[in-house]
Amino acid sequence: MSNTAGGIGAKVMRRFTYDDRTALVFIAPVMAVLALVAVFPIGYSFYISLFQIKLTRPNRTPFVWLDNYIQLFGDDLFWTAVLRTVTFTVMSVTAITVLALLAALLLNEKFPGRRLVSTILLVPWAIPYVADALMWKWIYDSGYGALNGLLYQLGFIDKYVVWLGDQQKTLPLIANAFVWKEVPLATILLLVSLKSIPQDLYNAARVDGAPLLQRFLHVTLPSMRTGFMLVILYETMIAIRHFDLFFVLTEGGPGTASHVLSWEIYIETFRNLSFGSGAAMSYVLALVTFALAYFVIKILGRSV
Amino acid sequence: MKTGLGRAFGRREFLKASALVGGAALALPGVAARAAGSNINLQTWSAAVDLVKSHVAAFEKATGLTVDYANAPWAQYPDAMVTKFAGGAPLDVLWVSDGWLPQWADANWIAPIDGFDNLMAYNGDAEPFCTDSMTYNGRQYGLTYYTDYMGFLYDADKLSAAGFSAPPTSWDEVVEQSLVMKQKGLSDFPLMLALAKESWLIEFMSAMVFSQGGAFTDDKGNSIMQEAKGGALTTLQWIVDAVNKHKIVSSACLETGELNGLKAFAAGNHAFALLPKYRLAMLNDPAQSKIAGRAKQALMPQGKDGSHATVGWMRFHGMSTQAAADKARAENAAKLIEWFGGKADGEYKFQKLLFLDLGSSFGVKPLFQDADVRAAYNKYGDVELIQKQQALARKKDVITPWFGDWNEVNGSAWQSAVLGNASAADALKKSGKEWDDLKSQS
């Protein structure tokens, strides 16, 4: 026994240098914590997803293999949620990227009051999501909301409009609230990317006689590829699993107009207390997020 | 043994110190009570906290028992309780909502109280729907904390301005009077319905279905909501027409929750509203409402085959299974339940205080004869009518272990019909099928 232990110890000593071993000692506590709070829950939640667990039926939790997953794929509401999630994500990420690019380009220029504009731009980022959602709930309210008040006073509408209660408008309006909150961070990321473009490239383009638009298309945009990748990847992951705005603004309604995957998971897990099928849904969401991230990295990261 | 200060600390000193600490602990009443097994764990949601505390203090004084009182916000309460139940946290008496009763009873987390004759004796004073709402599979699980029902409220000024001397008594009259009000420009959408997807939605639906003489389920718990004569179809079609055909209800009803609906009604935007009856007090408070003094209650309008029935709901004091399993603990828990849900010092003190302080309604009929209660009610309502409507309230017929799962689908189905994505019949077929599937699975 001691020989074996000694053997392993000797192997470790041979395999790792003193510096490696020191590093391992320092890393070990963090790894242990990560294993406890991240790796174990991930593994355990997959294990749970193979059972039919309903908290209110604590004595009946049969092992059902992959039934939770199979049932999920046969559920119309699940596919509705997938469609709504994809729509919301595409709308939001596109708008965030375009608006953040415009804001970054603006802040990259020198003009009086630039610092003030930068500060104002950061305000939405500092607001917690629930507060953000409550604020937009007031703005969108069809009875006393600020949006109706403004449009009415400006003469754009002659009577108050139903916003969140209109299924055609619900998802774009939630996306708008999401974009408002997310643009500042995306702007900072793109601004950093913008500032890292060597001035020499612009000078060379000018020497070649390239006008402003050409310089933007052929110098600025390609040089920001890393920044775009970061923004699109991050915002896609955030949008795809976003929950707060749906919870506060519409609770998945009207009808199923804002019934996204995160809402479906919440309902299944915390309202229906079905932890088995809820965990299965969460795994599907995680896999979809992973696949999208992989797709974005693959497409945008080719020449990074 | 050496302490950190380097002083000797031997076995004798250790025993002395232990005795001292133990004595001090026992000298504290709570600890002493716990040691004697006379401590009761009371868990509520965060409502009437000061009132509960003072009533607990009176209980402790009267009985010599001690109470560990804890509360959690209403929104998180079910999750918090399920976690506590699953984790085996100490619980004796807890507040329960009628909607959770079947699940919690099936999970064996709460126990029937019908073995305590002193508690069951209060049923004679309780409204039938209250007792029904606390009963599951023939067993009673608690005594009243508070109760209320869905009321039909109206703005008396708008009614008279439209030339009507009395509020509508039927749903047809609601349409008729609303159209006149629209025509006269008194309100764009005279009737306020709050049909957003939230916990109130089932109460609004049930009130209207019951008043049409209908139900969601039959006596055996089978779905009848999809049937032509079930009442639900008539109700949903009435709502669809009210929104899309008559336009007496705003299509914003789908984004309007109970609280926003209340604010809109209090702002004078509507002539009629379905709202919990206890809101009448706020609506007649000039500091909070523009229609103060004009907000009145009528009996729930009736359908062609219906009555003035409405839906009632119940929040009650229940006993945990762990408390029920221990005779002494169960008896102490029953004492606390009686102190709150029954009589304390010979009167329904807690229910009365709850009503006088917060306007929360009581579930026992004798309090309607109490002079203080009548005076308080008459400040903003008609006590006779309130009592009459309360007597017509019925328990929700969808409260089952699968209620939560079904409620989500049902809410979406009703909204889909109002949006025009499905006919009322198709929406209710979907709802009924979901009910049948869940029932068979359970």
XYZ file of C-alpha atoms in Angstrom:
746
model
C 0.000 0.000 0.000
C 2.659 2.446 1.075
C 4.747 1.297 -1.862
C 1.888 2.087 -4.226
C 1.318 5.431 -2.610
C 5.012 6.065 -2.725
C 4.997 5.020 -6.368
C 2.238 7.467 -7.246
C 3.975 10.164 -5.256
C 7.198 9.510 -7.112
C 5.362 9.576 -10.453
C 3.802 12.933 -9.569
C 7.183 14.255 -8.543
C 8.700 13.129 -11.842
C 5.758 14.291 -13.983
C 5.470 17.796 -12.515
C 8.188 20.296 -11.772
C 8.362 22.103 -8.450
C 6.682 25.145 -10.038
C 3.895 22.978 -11.458
C 3.273 21.394 -8.100
C 3.209 24.769 -6.390
C 0.731 26.025 -8.954
C -1.434 22.947 -8.443
C -1.503 23.543 -4.702
C -2.720 27.103 -5.252
C -5.255 26.113 -7.912
C -6.615 23.131 -5.979
C -8.912 25.089 -3.608
C -10.520 26.955 -6.506
C -10.913 23.748 -8.466
C -12.515 22.109 -5.452
C -14.976 24.983 -5.075
C -15.747 24.922 -8.805
C -16.298 21.191 -8.679
C -18.702 21.669 -5.790
C -20.710 24.624 -7.095
C -20.498 24.070 -10.871
C -19.435 20.619 -11.985
C -21.469 18.671 -9.446
C -24.732 20.609 -10.026
C -24.332 20.225 -13.796
C -23.855 16.500 -13.475
C -26.542 16.122 -10.842
C -29.102 18.085 -12.864
C -28.539 15.713 -15.785
C -29.074 12.804 -13.415
C -32.312 14.442 -12.215
C -33.467 14.912 -15.807
C -33.648 11.138 -16.135
C -36.266 10.888 -13.392
C -39.880 11.907 -13.179
C -39.479 14.140 -10.145
C -42.367 16.213 -8.931
C -41.659 17.763 -5.559
C -45.242 17.400 -4.466
C -45.048 13.640 -5.075
C -41.924 12.943 -3.040
C -42.589 9.219 -2.785
C -43.035 8.603 -6.523
C -39.938 9.458 -8.565
C -39.488 6.742 -11.207
C -36.392 6.518 -13.382
C -37.665 7.230 -16.903
C -34.463 7.162 -18.956
C -34.784 9.812 -21.688
C -38.590 10.076 -21.543
C -38.449 13.686 -20.315
C -36.480 14.621 -23.421
C -38.659 12.591 -25.784
C -41.863 14.098 -24.372
C -40.347 17.537 -24.713
C -39.732 17.156 -28.426
C -43.313 15.993 -28.936
C -44.777 19.002 -27.130
C -46.150 21.755 -29.398
C -45.728 24.359 -26.686
C -42.037 23.561 -26.443
C -41.559 24.242 -30.160
C -43.588 27.434 -29.822
C -41.187 28.448 -27.047
C -38.184 27.602 -29.241
C -39.579 29.732 -32.074
C -40.274 32.660 -29.747
C -36.795 32.360 -28.224
C -35.075 32.355 -31.602
C -37.162 35.303 -32.819
C -36.430 37.288 -29.676
C -32.730 36.478 -29.833
C -32.304 37.372 -33.510
C -34.243 40.635 -33.112
C -32.385 41.651 -29.969
C -28.856 40.715 -30.975
C -29.185 42.382 -34.377
C -30.490 45.600 -32.841
C -27.896 45.575 -30.059
C -25.019 45.060 -32.483
C -26.122 47.790 -34.884
C -26.925 50.341 -32.170
C -23.754 49.566 -30.237
C -21.682 49.996 -33.391
C -23.246 53.400 -34.063
C -22.723 54.454 -30.444
C -19.128 53.211 -30.469
C -18.397 55.088 -33.673
C -19.861 58.225 -32.110
C -17.866 57.888 -28.898
C -14.691 57.216 -30.867
C -14.875 60.757 -32.217
C -13.763 63.804 -30.271
C -16.567 66.275 -29.587
C -17.645 68.527 -26.726
C -19.652 66.642 -24.108
C -18.333 63.218 -25.107
C -17.741 62.232 -21.491
C -21.277 63.230 -20.561
C -22.704 61.198 -23.447
C -20.568 58.216 -22.378
C -21.866 58.499 -18.812
C -25.487 58.769 -19.911
C -25.028 55.784 -22.173
C -23.902 53.682 -19.233
C -26.959 54.423 -17.081
C -29.161 51.567 -18.391
C -26.353 49.130 -17.724
C -26.339 50.136 -14.053
C -30.046 49.425 -13.589
C -30.971 45.932 -12.346
C -33.110 43.929 -14.743
C -36.147 43.744 -12.490
C -36.141 47.534 -12.014
C -35.679 47.886 -15.753
C -38.658 45.618 -16.369
C -40.891 47.501 -13.932
C -39.934 50.782 -15.577
C -40.874 49.464 -19.027
C -44.103 48.047 -17.632
C -45.071 51.587 -16.676
C -43.954 52.951 -20.016
C -45.871 50.350 -22.038
C -49.041 50.362 -19.949
C -51.938 50.947 -22.289
C -53.972 52.889 -19.729
C -51.502 55.336 -18.209
C -48.167 54.479 -19.836
C -45.634 57.130 -20.801
C -45.339 55.827 -24.352
C -49.021 56.378 -25.087
C -48.886 59.758 -23.343
C -45.955 60.893 -25.443
C -47.334 59.663 -28.757
C -50.733 61.154 -27.970
C -49.294 64.547 -27.061
C -47.163 64.578 -30.187
C -50.253 63.807 -32.234
C -49.012 60.464 -33.580
C -52.004 58.604 -32.168
C -55.558 59.763 -31.566
C -56.347 57.146 -28.915
C -54.288 55.061 -26.551
C -52.761 51.969 -28.111
C -52.642 48.497 -26.573
C -48.974 47.533 -26.421
C -48.092 44.424 -24.457
C -51.600 43.012 -24.867
C -51.191 42.952 -28.649
C -49.557 39.690 -29.678
C -47.928 41.269 -32.749
C -46.180 43.880 -30.635
C -45.318 41.929 -27.484
C -42.055 40.306 -28.506
C -40.588 43.383 -30.272
C -41.476 45.534 -27.250
C -39.780 43.153 -24.824
C -36.806 43.013 -27.187
C -36.719 46.811 -27.133
C -36.483 46.841 -23.335
C -33.744 44.219 -23.530
C -31.805 46.167 -26.164
C -32.019 49.350 -24.099
C -30.343 47.560 -21.214
C -27.719 45.686 -23.209
C -26.468 48.329 -25.665
C -24.070 50.047 -23.199
C -21.977 46.952 -22.566
C -21.906 46.084 -26.260
C -20.830 49.666 -27.016
C -17.912 49.439 -24.596
C -16.770 46.150 -26.110
C -16.956 47.554 -29.639
C -15.311 50.814 -28.586
C -12.331 48.913 -27.201
C -12.143 47.018 -30.458
C -12.406 50.277 -32.431
C -9.644 51.955 -30.469
C -7.298 49.061 -31.049
C -7.296 49.533 -34.845
C -3.830 50.857 -35.824
C -3.955 54.393 -37.239
C -1.472 53.278 -39.898
C -4.203 51.302 -41.640
C -6.318 54.414 -42.073
C -3.292 56.429 -43.223
C -2.465 53.783 -45.822
C -6.095 53.737 -47.021
C -6.084 57.522 -47.323
C -2.866 57.358 -49.354
C -4.626 54.871 -51.637
C -7.437 57.409 -52.045
C -10.124 55.432 -50.189
C -13.084 57.632 -49.172
C -14.743 57.477 -45.731
C -17.220 54.722 -46.611
C -14.497 52.578 -48.186
C -12.313 53.043 -45.115
C -15.224 52.021 -42.877
C -16.107 48.963 -44.938
C -12.612 47.744 -45.649
C -10.640 48.860 -42.608
C -12.932 49.475 -39.652
C -15.414 46.615 -39.951
C -12.913 43.814 -40.697
C -10.676 45.015 -37.875
C -13.580 44.806 -35.434
C -14.281 41.169 -36.144
C -13.124 40.091 -32.683
C -15.277 42.743 -31.035
C -18.317 41.688 -33.076
C -17.737 38.062 -32.222
C -17.571 38.881 -28.548
C -20.708 41.035 -28.643
C -22.773 38.637 -30.724
C -21.682 35.639 -28.706
C -22.266 37.241 -25.337
C -25.571 38.883 -26.239
C -26.859 35.717 -27.888
C -26.180 33.729 -24.759
C -27.805 36.377 -22.588
C -30.841 36.784 -24.868
C -31.484 33.101 -25.317
C -31.834 32.470 -21.604
C -33.299 35.830 -20.632
C -36.133 35.582 -18.119
C -36.679 38.737 -16.019
C -38.433 40.890 -18.622
C -40.784 38.075 -19.622
C -41.625 37.424 -15.981
C -42.384 41.026 -15.069
C -43.897 42.288 -18.315
C -46.100 39.509 -19.678
C -45.715 36.173 -17.845
C -45.472 34.511 -21.243
C -48.673 36.111 -22.575
C -50.834 37.243 -24.154
C -51.718 33.718 -25.218
C -48.307 32.275 -26.013
C -46.951 35.435 -27.663
C -43.984 35.710 -25.300
C -43.743 32.107 -24.195
C -39.975 31.638 -24.487
C -37.847 28.727 -23.326
C -36.721 30.356 -20.088
C -40.368 30.992 -19.185
C -41.288 27.402 -20.028
C -38.483 26.164 -17.781
C -39.598 28.419 -14.942
C -43.196 27.252 -15.209
C -42.253 23.603 -15.370
C -39.695 23.745 -12.587
C -40.934 26.288 -10.093
C -44.689 26.479 -10.649
C -45.375 22.876 -11.564
C -42.472 21.744 -9.367
C -41.546 19.148 -12.015
C -37.817 19.103 -11.492
C -37.147 16.166 -13.816
C -38.694 17.640 -16.955
C -37.516 21.132 -15.918
C -33.930 19.870 -15.788
C -34.364 18.231 -19.203
C -35.549 21.548 -20.661
C -32.614 23.348 -19.075
C -30.251 20.886 -20.709
C -31.832 21.468 -24.079
C -31.478 25.231 -23.580
C -27.842 24.809 -22.572
C -27.148 22.680 -25.644
C -28.862 25.175 -27.949
C -26.808 27.994 -26.397
C -23.638 25.957 -26.805
C -24.459 25.125 -30.428
C -25.174 28.765 -31.246
C -21.965 29.890 -29.567
C -20.048 27.291 -31.553
C -21.737 28.458 -34.770
C -20.922 32.122 -34.100
C -17.295 31.372 -33.226
C -16.956 29.191 -36.295
C -18.372 31.810 -38.661
C -16.850 34.973 -37.196
C -13.705 33.468 -35.792
C -12.349 32.070 -39.032
C -9.851 34.838 -39.599
C -9.424 36.126 -36.074
C -5.943 21.660 29.192
C -4.557 25.040 28.248
C -6.652 27.806 26.845
C -5.442 30.318 24.317
C -4.603 32.610 27.221
C -2.438 29.904 28.719
C -4.586 29.459 31.832
C -5.379 26.017 33.134
C -8.967 24.918 32.264
C -9.639 21.575 33.780
C -12.597 19.173 33.794
C -14.099 20.820 36.894
C -14.050 24.272 35.294
C -15.515 22.863 32.119
C -18.447 21.324 33.997
C -19.015 24.555 35.903
C -19.038 26.593 32.720
C -21.393 24.110 31.056
C -23.812 24.266 33.955
C -23.708 28.043 33.847
C -24.414 28.182 30.112
C -27.129 25.576 30.411
C -28.764 27.414 33.281
C -28.690 30.688 31.417
C -30.223 29.037 28.380
C -32.992 27.475 30.402
C -33.657 30.772 32.062
C -34.638 32.193 28.660
C -38.335 31.443 28.261
C -38.109 30.401 24.604
C -35.307 27.977 25.201
C -36.998 26.601 28.252
C -40.175 26.066 26.289
C -38.274 24.364 23.484
C -36.617 22.097 25.991
C -40.000 21.187 27.398
C -41.404 20.552 23.899
C -43.886 23.404 24.198
C -42.604 25.537 21.375
C -44.709 26.024 18.248
C -43.241 26.933 14.850
C -45.578 29.277 13.027
C -44.909 30.111 9.379
C -46.915 32.674 7.433
C -46.469 34.868 4.431
C -45.562 38.499 5.039
C -49.008 39.923 5.699
C -50.451 41.519 8.831
C -47.085 40.911 10.472
C -47.576 43.273 13.411
C -51.049 41.943 14.049
C -49.811 38.360 13.993
C -46.990 39.248 16.376
C -49.303 40.885 18.881
C -51.757 37.969 18.648
C -48.880 35.546 19.145
C -47.765 37.498 22.209
C -51.278 37.270 23.640
C -51.312 33.539 22.935
C -47.998 33.025 24.687
C -49.249 34.952 27.680
C -52.516 33.055 27.829
C -51.106 29.545 27.386
C -47.491 29.651 28.571
C -46.490 28.132 25.248
C -43.954 29.839 23.008
C -44.151 30.506 19.311
C -41.310 30.830 16.824
C -42.841 33.070 14.199
C -41.358 33.377 10.731
C -42.727 34.821 7.507
C -41.796 34.944 3.842
C -43.065 37.158 1.001
C -46.233 35.884 -0.669
C -44.584 35.579 -4.071
C -41.878 33.279 -2.722
C -44.009 31.551 -0.102
C -44.980 28.381 -2.019
C -41.386 27.748 -3.131
C -40.059 28.524 0.341
C -42.546 26.149 1.925
C -41.922 23.325 -0.516
C -38.216 23.671 0.222
C -38.910 23.603 3.952
C -41.187 20.588 3.657
C -38.694 18.717 1.494
C -35.849 19.637 3.833
C -37.728 18.634 6.967
C -37.553 22.096 8.570
C -39.473 22.358 11.849
C -43.040 23.462 11.173
C -46.190 23.174 13.227
C -48.740 25.730 12.068
C -48.663 27.447 8.686
C -50.799 29.529 6.394
C -52.124 27.654 3.396
C -53.865 28.922 0.290
C -56.752 26.842 -1.063
C -54.876 26.427 -4.352
C -52.021 24.531 -2.707
C -54.112 22.257 -0.515
C -54.357 19.160 -2.771
C -50.663 19.144 -3.611
C -49.529 19.672 -0.044
C -52.002 17.146 1.307
C -51.050 14.529 -1.304
C -47.395 15.084 -0.527
C -48.250 14.431 3.130
C -46.851 17.795 4.188
C -49.998 18.997 5.916
C -52.369 16.981 8.034
C -56.155 17.023 8.512
C -57.393 18.766 11.633
C -60.745 17.047 11.726
C -59.645 14.903 14.666
C -59.869 17.966 16.892
C -63.497 18.404 17.873
C -62.862 21.860 19.317
C -61.660 23.039 15.893
C -64.427 21.341 13.920
C -67.012 23.016 16.142
C -66.317 26.290 14.310
C -67.680 24.920 11.037
C -71.172 25.766 12.214
C -70.291 29.444 12.044
C -68.334 29.289 8.782
C -69.626 29.989 5.282
C -70.041 26.694 3.403
C -67.570 27.670 0.672
C -64.967 28.361 3.343
C -65.251 24.879 4.815
C -65.369 23.396 1.298
C -62.210 25.273 0.343
C -60.340 23.801 3.310
C -61.549 20.278 2.558
C -59.789 17.797 0.316
C -60.810 14.182 -0.213
C -63.350 14.547 2.559
C -60.858 15.733 5.169
C -60.635 19.249 6.586
C -57.178 20.768 6.738
C -57.536 24.039 8.615
C -59.388 26.987 10.073
C -59.895 30.399 8.466
C -57.149 32.963 8.206
C -59.106 35.154 5.798
C -61.442 34.778 2.882
C -62.988 36.878 0.175
C -64.917 36.661 -3.067
C -64.982 38.264 -6.487
C -67.355 41.205 -6.530
C -69.119 43.110 -9.280
C -68.429 46.799 -8.643
C -69.742 49.868 -10.398
C -69.361 53.630 -10.512
C -72.748 54.999 -9.403
C -72.197 58.379 -11.086
C -71.550 56.857 -14.489
C -74.572 54.669 -14.095
C -76.894 57.585 -13.382
C -75.253 59.745 -16.058
C -76.120 57.021 -18.533
C -79.723 57.172 -17.339
C -79.877 53.903 -15.435
C -81.415 53.726 -12.001
C -80.028 50.337 -11.082
C -76.892 48.349 -11.878
C -77.112 45.439 -14.323
C -78.458 42.178 -12.970
C -77.516 40.034 -15.949
C -74.581 39.832 -18.352
C -76.910 40.923 -21.173
C -77.703 44.060 -19.220
C -73.996 44.673 -18.708
C -73.614 44.792 -22.503
C -76.717 46.922 -22.904
C -75.707 49.510 -20.282
C -72.097 49.546 -21.438
C -73.079 50.292 -25.021
C -75.169 53.236 -23.862
C -72.227 54.538 -21.826
C -69.934 54.208 -24.823
C -72.449 56.015 -26.989
C -72.709 58.844 -24.470
C -68.933 59.092 -24.219
C -68.885 58.222 -20.535
C -66.245 55.557 -20.979
C -64.400 54.038 -23.937
C -64.433 50.651 -22.292
C -67.089 50.594 -19.561
C -66.248 47.145 -18.188
C -62.843 46.462 -16.633
C -61.720 42.855 -16.823
C -58.189 41.985 -15.722
C -57.261 38.940 -17.771
C -53.467 39.075 -17.643
C -51.752 35.786 -16.913
C -51.379 35.996 -13.168
C -52.759 34.183 -10.158
C -55.987 36.220 -10.195
C -56.991 35.016 -13.648
C -58.660 31.811 -12.471
C -60.704 33.781 -9.923
C -62.082 36.103 -12.624
C -62.872 33.179 -14.916
C -64.493 31.142 -12.154
C -66.690 34.032 -10.984
C -68.075 34.528 -14.467
C -68.479 30.811 -15.166
C -70.324 30.242 -11.884
C -72.638 33.165 -12.570
C -73.517 31.562 -15.904
C -74.635 28.545 -13.933
C -71.624 26.632 -15.133
C -68.506 24.953 -13.868
C -65.141 23.768 -15.122
C -65.620 20.273 -13.747
C -68.462 18.032 -12.627
C -68.945 16.546 -9.162
C -66.505 13.744 -9.970
C -63.829 16.140 -11.107
C -64.215 15.370 -14.810
C -63.827 18.266 -17.207
C -67.014 19.838 -18.517
C -65.470 23.173 -19.470
C -65.511 22.222 -23.159
C -69.175 21.246 -23.174
C -71.698 23.568 -24.793
C -73.857 23.717 -21.664
C -70.931 23.749 -19.241
C -71.028 27.510 -18.707
C -67.370 28.074 -19.487
C -68.025 28.255 -23.216
C -70.817 30.792 -22.733
C -68.515 32.853 -20.530
C -65.534 32.787 -22.855
C -67.695 33.611 -25.869
C -69.214 36.495 -23.888
C -65.721 37.861 -23.144
C -64.590 37.417 -26.764
C -67.656 39.358 -27.932
C -67.245 42.008 -25.234
C -63.699 42.678 -26.437
C -63.959 42.188 -30.195
C -67.614 42.727 -31.114
C -69.140 45.149 -28.621
C -65.779 46.677 -27.673
C -66.984 47.344 -24.155
C -63.831 45.708 -22.735
C -60.427 46.915 -23.883
C -58.199 44.418 -25.656
C -55.628 45.646 -23.132
C -57.434 43.369 -20.653
C -54.902 40.704 -21.615
C -52.043 42.783 -20.243
C -54.037 44.122 -17.302
C -53.432 42.459 -13.966
C -55.731 42.846 -10.988
C -53.716 45.702 -9.481
C -53.534 47.733 -12.700
C -57.216 47.075 -13.301
C -57.964 48.401 -9.833
C -55.949 51.551 -10.527
C -57.748 52.114 -13.823
C -61.130 51.693 -12.152
C -60.071 53.969 -9.282
C -59.007 56.570 -11.854
C -62.564 56.672 -13.192
C -61.791 55.033 -16.542
C -64.523 52.416 -16.281
C -68.097 52.047 -15.103
C -68.039 48.371 -14.102
C -65.327 46.103 -12.776
C -64.810 42.612 -11.514
C -62.576 42.972 -8.471
C -62.043 41.279 -5.139
C -64.650 42.668 -2.769
C -62.093 43.928 -0.247
C -60.970 46.505 -2.849
C -64.201 48.379 -2.184
C -62.611 50.046 0.852
C -59.713 51.439 -1.153
C -61.985 52.513 -4.005
C -64.010 54.619 -1.597
C -60.992 56.210 0.040
C -60.588 59.769 -1.328
C -56.844 59.620 -0.748
C -56.509 56.676 -3.095
C -59.395 56.862 -5.519
C -61.020 59.400 -7.817
C -64.328 57.567 -7.565
C -64.437 57.631 -3.763
C -68.029 57.622 -2.558
C -69.263 56.377 -5.945
C -67.842 52.851 -5.936
C -70.691 50.472 -5.149
C -71.204 46.773 -5.238
C -73.972 44.874 -6.997
C -74.646 41.182 -7.000
C -72.666 39.342 -9.665
C -74.697 39.607 -12.917
C -76.291 36.323 -13.863
C -76.270 34.407 -17.103
C -79.366 33.037 -18.848
C -79.117 29.727 -17.022
C -77.219 31.112 -14.083
C -77.493 32.843 -10.754
C -75.703 35.585 -8.838
C -73.060 33.103 -7.745
C -69.443 34.116 -7.588
C -66.150 32.558 -6.619
C -64.710 32.676 -3.124
C -61.200 31.912 -1.992
C -59.705 30.850 1.238
C -56.463 31.242 3.140
C -56.283 29.170 6.264
C -54.241 27.998 9.216
C -53.045 24.463 8.601
C -51.091 21.927 10.631
C -47.927 20.231 9.421
C -47.771 16.454 9.249
C -44.705 16.441 11.471
C -46.675 18.263 14.168
C -49.656 15.950 13.735
C -47.423 12.914 14.207
C -46.594 13.919 17.780
C -49.590 14.053 20.097
C -48.291 16.823 22.370
C -47.074 18.918 19.434
C -50.361 18.428 17.608
C -52.369 19.573 20.621
C -50.244 22.693 20.974
C -50.551 23.386 17.251
C -54.316 22.950 17.478
C -54.404 25.497 20.311
C -52.611 28.034 18.155
C -54.871 27.298 15.170
C -57.900 27.849 17.360
C -56.438 31.048 18.786
C -56.065 32.468 15.279
C -58.783 30.778 13.215
C -61.343 30.235 15.923
C -62.157 32.151 19.052
C -59.636 33.752 21.392
C -61.005 34.857 24.734
C -64.504 33.967 23.537
C -64.569 35.921 20.273
C -63.271 35.706 16.718
C -60.620 38.205 17.674
C -58.020 37.674 14.955
C -60.485 37.640 12.059
C -62.160 40.746 13.456
C -58.874 42.608 13.965
C -57.725 41.585 10.519
C -60.893 43.035 9.030
C -60.892 46.241 11.069
C -57.185 46.930 10.591
C -56.611 45.736 7.039
C -60.023 45.200 5.495
C -59.399 41.462 5.021
C -62.657 39.578 5.027
C -63.678 36.956 7.550
C -65.254 33.598 6.904
C -67.521 33.310 9.920
C -71.112 34.493 9.738
C -71.516 35.763 13.337
C -69.052 38.588 12.668
C -71.564 40.110 10.254
C -73.665 40.892 13.337
C -70.785 42.521 15.204
C -71.468 46.255 15.688
C -67.866 47.302 14.942
C -67.782 45.201 11.795
C -71.099 46.533 10.533
C -70.034 50.108 11.190
C -66.762 49.575 9.339
C -68.462 47.888 6.382
C -71.174 50.518 6.131
C -68.565 53.242 5.710
C -67.898 52.059 2.191
C -70.362 49.310 1.359
C -73.705 47.719 1.958
C -73.192 45.113 4.645
C -76.422 43.276 3.814
C -75.467 42.941 0.162
C -71.918 41.946 1.049
C -73.223 39.183 3.281
C -75.707 38.067 0.646
C -73.030 37.857 -2.037
C -70.645 36.063 0.308
C -73.290 33.441 0.965
C -73.504 32.857 -2.801
C -69.763 32.354 -3.179
C -68.515 28.957 -4.286
C -65.253 27.130 -3.986
C -63.107 26.948 -7.154
C -63.820 23.581 -8.720
C -60.399 23.197 -10.353
C -58.310 22.917 -7.220
C -56.593 19.592 -7.684
C -53.017 18.317 -7.506
C -52.653 19.161 -11.205
C -54.221 22.625 -10.958
C -50.918 24.480 -11.486
C -50.041 22.545 -14.644
C -53.530 22.980 -16.082
C -53.888 26.629 -15.095
C -50.993 27.682 -17.318
C -52.503 25.989 -20.380
C -56.017 27.182 -19.552
C -54.894 30.809 -19.144
C -53.155 30.751 -22.510
C -56.197 29.101 -24.125
C -58.590 31.799 -22.903
C -56.215 34.542 -23.998
C -55.815 32.898 -27.409
C -59.588 33.003 -27.892
C -59.728 36.700 -26.967
C -56.860 37.370 -29.379
C -58.754 35.570 -32.123
C -56.117 32.850 -32.517
C -58.672 30.181 -31.683
C -62.430 29.956 -31.348
C -63.835 29.858 -27.826
C -64.863 26.250 -28.433
C -61.405 25.191 -29.626
C -59.697 27.017 -26.772
C -61.834 25.203 -24.220
C -61.388 21.874 -25.998
C -57.642 22.343 -25.546
C -58.128 23.285 -21.929
C -60.424 20.311 -21.323
C -58.031 17.893 -23.016
C -55.176 19.156 -20.866
C -57.341 18.597 -17.788
C -58.224 15.056 -18.835
C -54.586 14.215 -19.637
C -53.333 15.533 -16.322
C -56.111 13.810 -14.416
C -55.346 10.465 -16.018
C -51.612 10.905 -15.363
C -52.188 11.655 -11.715
